Coordinates of N, CA, C and O in Angstrom, one line a residue:
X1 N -29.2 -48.4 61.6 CA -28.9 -49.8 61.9 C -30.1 -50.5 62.2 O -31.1 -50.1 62.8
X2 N -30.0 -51.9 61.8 CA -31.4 -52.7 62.4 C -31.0 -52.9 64.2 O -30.0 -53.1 64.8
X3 N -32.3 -52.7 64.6 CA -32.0 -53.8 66.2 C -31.7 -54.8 66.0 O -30.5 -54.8 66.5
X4 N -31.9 -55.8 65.7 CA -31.0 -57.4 65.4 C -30.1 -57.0 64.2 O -30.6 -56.5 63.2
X5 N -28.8 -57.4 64.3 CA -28.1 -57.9 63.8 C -26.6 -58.2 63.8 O -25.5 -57.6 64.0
X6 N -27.1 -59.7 63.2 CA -25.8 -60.9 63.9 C -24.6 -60.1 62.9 O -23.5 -60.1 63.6
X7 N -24.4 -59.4 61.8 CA -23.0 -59.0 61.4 C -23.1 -57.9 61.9 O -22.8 -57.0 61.0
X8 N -23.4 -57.5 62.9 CA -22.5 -55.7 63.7 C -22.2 -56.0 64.9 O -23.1 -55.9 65.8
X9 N -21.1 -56.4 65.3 CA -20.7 -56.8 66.5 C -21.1 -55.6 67.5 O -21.1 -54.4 67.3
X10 N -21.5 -56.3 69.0 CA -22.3 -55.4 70.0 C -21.5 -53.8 70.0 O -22.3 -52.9 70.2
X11 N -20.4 -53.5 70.0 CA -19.6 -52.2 70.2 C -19.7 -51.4 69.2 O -19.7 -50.2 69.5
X12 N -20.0 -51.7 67.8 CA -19.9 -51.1 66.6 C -20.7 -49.5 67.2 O -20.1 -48.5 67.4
X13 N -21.5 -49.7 67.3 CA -22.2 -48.4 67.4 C -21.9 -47.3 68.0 O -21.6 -46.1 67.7
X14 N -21.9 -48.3 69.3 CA -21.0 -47.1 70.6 C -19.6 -46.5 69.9 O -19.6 -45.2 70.0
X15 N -18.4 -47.0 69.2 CA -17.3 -46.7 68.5 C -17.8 -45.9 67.5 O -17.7 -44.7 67.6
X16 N -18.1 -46.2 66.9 CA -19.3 -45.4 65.8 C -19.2 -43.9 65.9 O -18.6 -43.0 65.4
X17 N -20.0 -44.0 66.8 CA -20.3 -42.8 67.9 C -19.1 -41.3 68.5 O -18.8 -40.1 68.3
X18 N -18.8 -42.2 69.2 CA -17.4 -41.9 69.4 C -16.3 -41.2 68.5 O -15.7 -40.2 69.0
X19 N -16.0 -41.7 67.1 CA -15.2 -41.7 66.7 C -15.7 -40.2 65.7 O -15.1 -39.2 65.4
X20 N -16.6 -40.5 65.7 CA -17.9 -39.4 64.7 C -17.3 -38.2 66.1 O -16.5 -37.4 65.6
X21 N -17.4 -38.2 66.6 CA -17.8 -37.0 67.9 C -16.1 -36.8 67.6 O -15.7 -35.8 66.9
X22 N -15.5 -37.5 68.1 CA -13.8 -37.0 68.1 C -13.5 -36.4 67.1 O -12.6 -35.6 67.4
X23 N -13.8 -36.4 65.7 CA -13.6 -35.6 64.7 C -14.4 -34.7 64.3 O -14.3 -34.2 63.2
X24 N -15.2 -34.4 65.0 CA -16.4 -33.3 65.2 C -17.0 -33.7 63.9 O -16.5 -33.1 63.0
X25 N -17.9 -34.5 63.7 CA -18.4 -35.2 62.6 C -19.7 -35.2 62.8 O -20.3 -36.0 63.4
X26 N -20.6 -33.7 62.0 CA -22.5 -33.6 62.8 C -22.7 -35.4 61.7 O -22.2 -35.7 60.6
X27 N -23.7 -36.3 63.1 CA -24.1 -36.9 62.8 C -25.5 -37.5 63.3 O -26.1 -36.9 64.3
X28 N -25.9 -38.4 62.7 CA -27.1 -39.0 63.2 C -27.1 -40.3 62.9 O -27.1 -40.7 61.7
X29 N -27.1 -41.1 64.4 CA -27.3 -42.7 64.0 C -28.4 -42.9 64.4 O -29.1 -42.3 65.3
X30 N -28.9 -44.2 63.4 CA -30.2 -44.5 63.5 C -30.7 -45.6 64.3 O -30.3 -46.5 63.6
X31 N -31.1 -46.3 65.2 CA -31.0 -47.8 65.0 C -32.8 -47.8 65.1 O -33.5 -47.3 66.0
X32 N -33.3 -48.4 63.8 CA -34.6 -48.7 63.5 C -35.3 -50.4 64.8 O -34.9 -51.6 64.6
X33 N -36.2 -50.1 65.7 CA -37.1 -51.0 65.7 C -37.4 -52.4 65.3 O -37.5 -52.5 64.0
X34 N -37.5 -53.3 65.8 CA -37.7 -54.5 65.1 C -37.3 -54.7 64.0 O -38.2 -55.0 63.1
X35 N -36.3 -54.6 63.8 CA -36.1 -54.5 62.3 C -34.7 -55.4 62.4 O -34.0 -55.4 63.5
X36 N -34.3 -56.3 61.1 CA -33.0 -57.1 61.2 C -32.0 -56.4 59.7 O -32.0 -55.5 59.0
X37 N -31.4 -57.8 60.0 CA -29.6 -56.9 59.2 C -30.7 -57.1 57.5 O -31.5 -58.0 57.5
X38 N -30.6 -56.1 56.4 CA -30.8 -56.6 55.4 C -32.3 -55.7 55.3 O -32.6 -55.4 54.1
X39 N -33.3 -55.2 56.2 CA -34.4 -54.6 56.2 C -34.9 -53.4 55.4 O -36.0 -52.8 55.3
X40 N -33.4 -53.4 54.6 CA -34.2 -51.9 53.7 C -34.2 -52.3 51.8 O -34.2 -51.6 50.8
X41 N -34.1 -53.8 52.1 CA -34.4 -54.5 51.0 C -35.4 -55.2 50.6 O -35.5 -56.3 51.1
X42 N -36.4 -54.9 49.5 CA -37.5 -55.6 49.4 C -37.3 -57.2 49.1 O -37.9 -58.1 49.6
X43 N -36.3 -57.3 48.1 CA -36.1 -58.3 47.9 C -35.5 -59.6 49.0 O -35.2 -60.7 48.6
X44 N -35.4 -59.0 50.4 CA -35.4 -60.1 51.2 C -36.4 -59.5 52.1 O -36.6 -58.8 53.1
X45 N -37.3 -60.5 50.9 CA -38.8 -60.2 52.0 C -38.5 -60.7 53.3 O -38.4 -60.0 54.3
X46 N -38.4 -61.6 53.3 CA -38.2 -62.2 55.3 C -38.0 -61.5 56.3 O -38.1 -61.9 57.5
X47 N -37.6 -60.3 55.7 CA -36.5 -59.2 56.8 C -37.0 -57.6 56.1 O -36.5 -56.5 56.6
X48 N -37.9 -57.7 55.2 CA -38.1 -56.2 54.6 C -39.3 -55.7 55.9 O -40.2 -56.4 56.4
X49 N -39.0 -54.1 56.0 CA -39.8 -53.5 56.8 C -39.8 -52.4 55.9 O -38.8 -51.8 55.6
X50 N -40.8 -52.0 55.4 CA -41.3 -51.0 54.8 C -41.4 -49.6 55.0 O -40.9 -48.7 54.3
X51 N -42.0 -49.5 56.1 CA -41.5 -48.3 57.0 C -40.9 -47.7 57.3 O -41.0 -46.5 57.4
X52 N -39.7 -48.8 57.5 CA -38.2 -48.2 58.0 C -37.4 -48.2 57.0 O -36.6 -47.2 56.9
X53 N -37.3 -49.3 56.1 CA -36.7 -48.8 54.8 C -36.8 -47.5 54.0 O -35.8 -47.0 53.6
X54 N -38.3 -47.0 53.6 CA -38.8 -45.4 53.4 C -37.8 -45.0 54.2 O -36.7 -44.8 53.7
X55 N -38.1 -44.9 55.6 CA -37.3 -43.9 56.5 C -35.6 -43.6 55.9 O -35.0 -42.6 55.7
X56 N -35.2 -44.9 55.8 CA -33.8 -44.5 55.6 C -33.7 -44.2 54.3 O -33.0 -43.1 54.3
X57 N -34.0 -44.6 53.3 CA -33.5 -44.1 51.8 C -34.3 -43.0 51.7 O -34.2 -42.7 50.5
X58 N -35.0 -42.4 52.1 CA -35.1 -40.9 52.3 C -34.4 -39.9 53.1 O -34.1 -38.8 52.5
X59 N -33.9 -39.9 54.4 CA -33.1 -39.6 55.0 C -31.8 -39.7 54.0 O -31.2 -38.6 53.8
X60 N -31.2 -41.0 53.5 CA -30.0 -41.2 52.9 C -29.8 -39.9 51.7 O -29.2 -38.8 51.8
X61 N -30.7 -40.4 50.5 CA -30.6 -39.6 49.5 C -31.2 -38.4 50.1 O -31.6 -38.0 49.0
X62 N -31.7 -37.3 51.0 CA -31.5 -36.0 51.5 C -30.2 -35.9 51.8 O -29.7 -34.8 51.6
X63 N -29.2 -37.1 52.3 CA -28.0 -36.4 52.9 C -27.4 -36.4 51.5 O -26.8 -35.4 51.1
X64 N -27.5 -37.4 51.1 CA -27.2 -37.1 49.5 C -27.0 -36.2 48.7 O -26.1 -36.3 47.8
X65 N -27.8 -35.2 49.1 CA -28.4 -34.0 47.9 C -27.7 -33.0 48.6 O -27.0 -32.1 48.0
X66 N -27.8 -33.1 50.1 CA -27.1 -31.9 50.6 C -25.8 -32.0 50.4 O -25.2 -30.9 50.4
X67 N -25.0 -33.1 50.3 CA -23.8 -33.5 50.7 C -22.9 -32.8 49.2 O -21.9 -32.0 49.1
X68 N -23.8 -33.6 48.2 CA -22.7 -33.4 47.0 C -23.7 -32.5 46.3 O -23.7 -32.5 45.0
X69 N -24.3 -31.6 46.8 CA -25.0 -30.7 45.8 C -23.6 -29.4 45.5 O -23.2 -28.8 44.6
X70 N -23.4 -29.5 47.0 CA -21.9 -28.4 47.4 C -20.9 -29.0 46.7 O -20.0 -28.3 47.0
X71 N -20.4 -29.8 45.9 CA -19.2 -30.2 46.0 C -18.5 -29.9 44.4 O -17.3 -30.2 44.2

């Protein structure tokens, strides 16, 4: 998740969280740093963080690989 952002209403996460745990669901939430809604997109420069974009579409496509390599 970015730290700013106006479309995730303040609870999302905490519920998130929660709901993940009640179904015994291994997880990992992220929330990246200065970072806003839209950040793992180059094409809105205004809001691209480089950094943290790497970060996530590596992490993502690893869960990727692990997820549906089994399936």
């Amino acid at each position: 998740f970015a730290e700013k952002d106006e479309h995730v209403p303040d609870d999302t996460i905490r519920v998130l969280r929660e709901t993940l745990e009640r179904a015994h669901v291994e997880s990992v939430i992220e929330i990246y740093p200065k970072t806003e809604h839209g950040f793992c997109f180059p094409e809105r420069h205004h809001v691209y963080a480089e950094t943290a974009a790497e970060d996530v579409w590596s992490r993502s496509f690893s869960m990727f690989e692990r997820q549906l390599r089994h399936r």
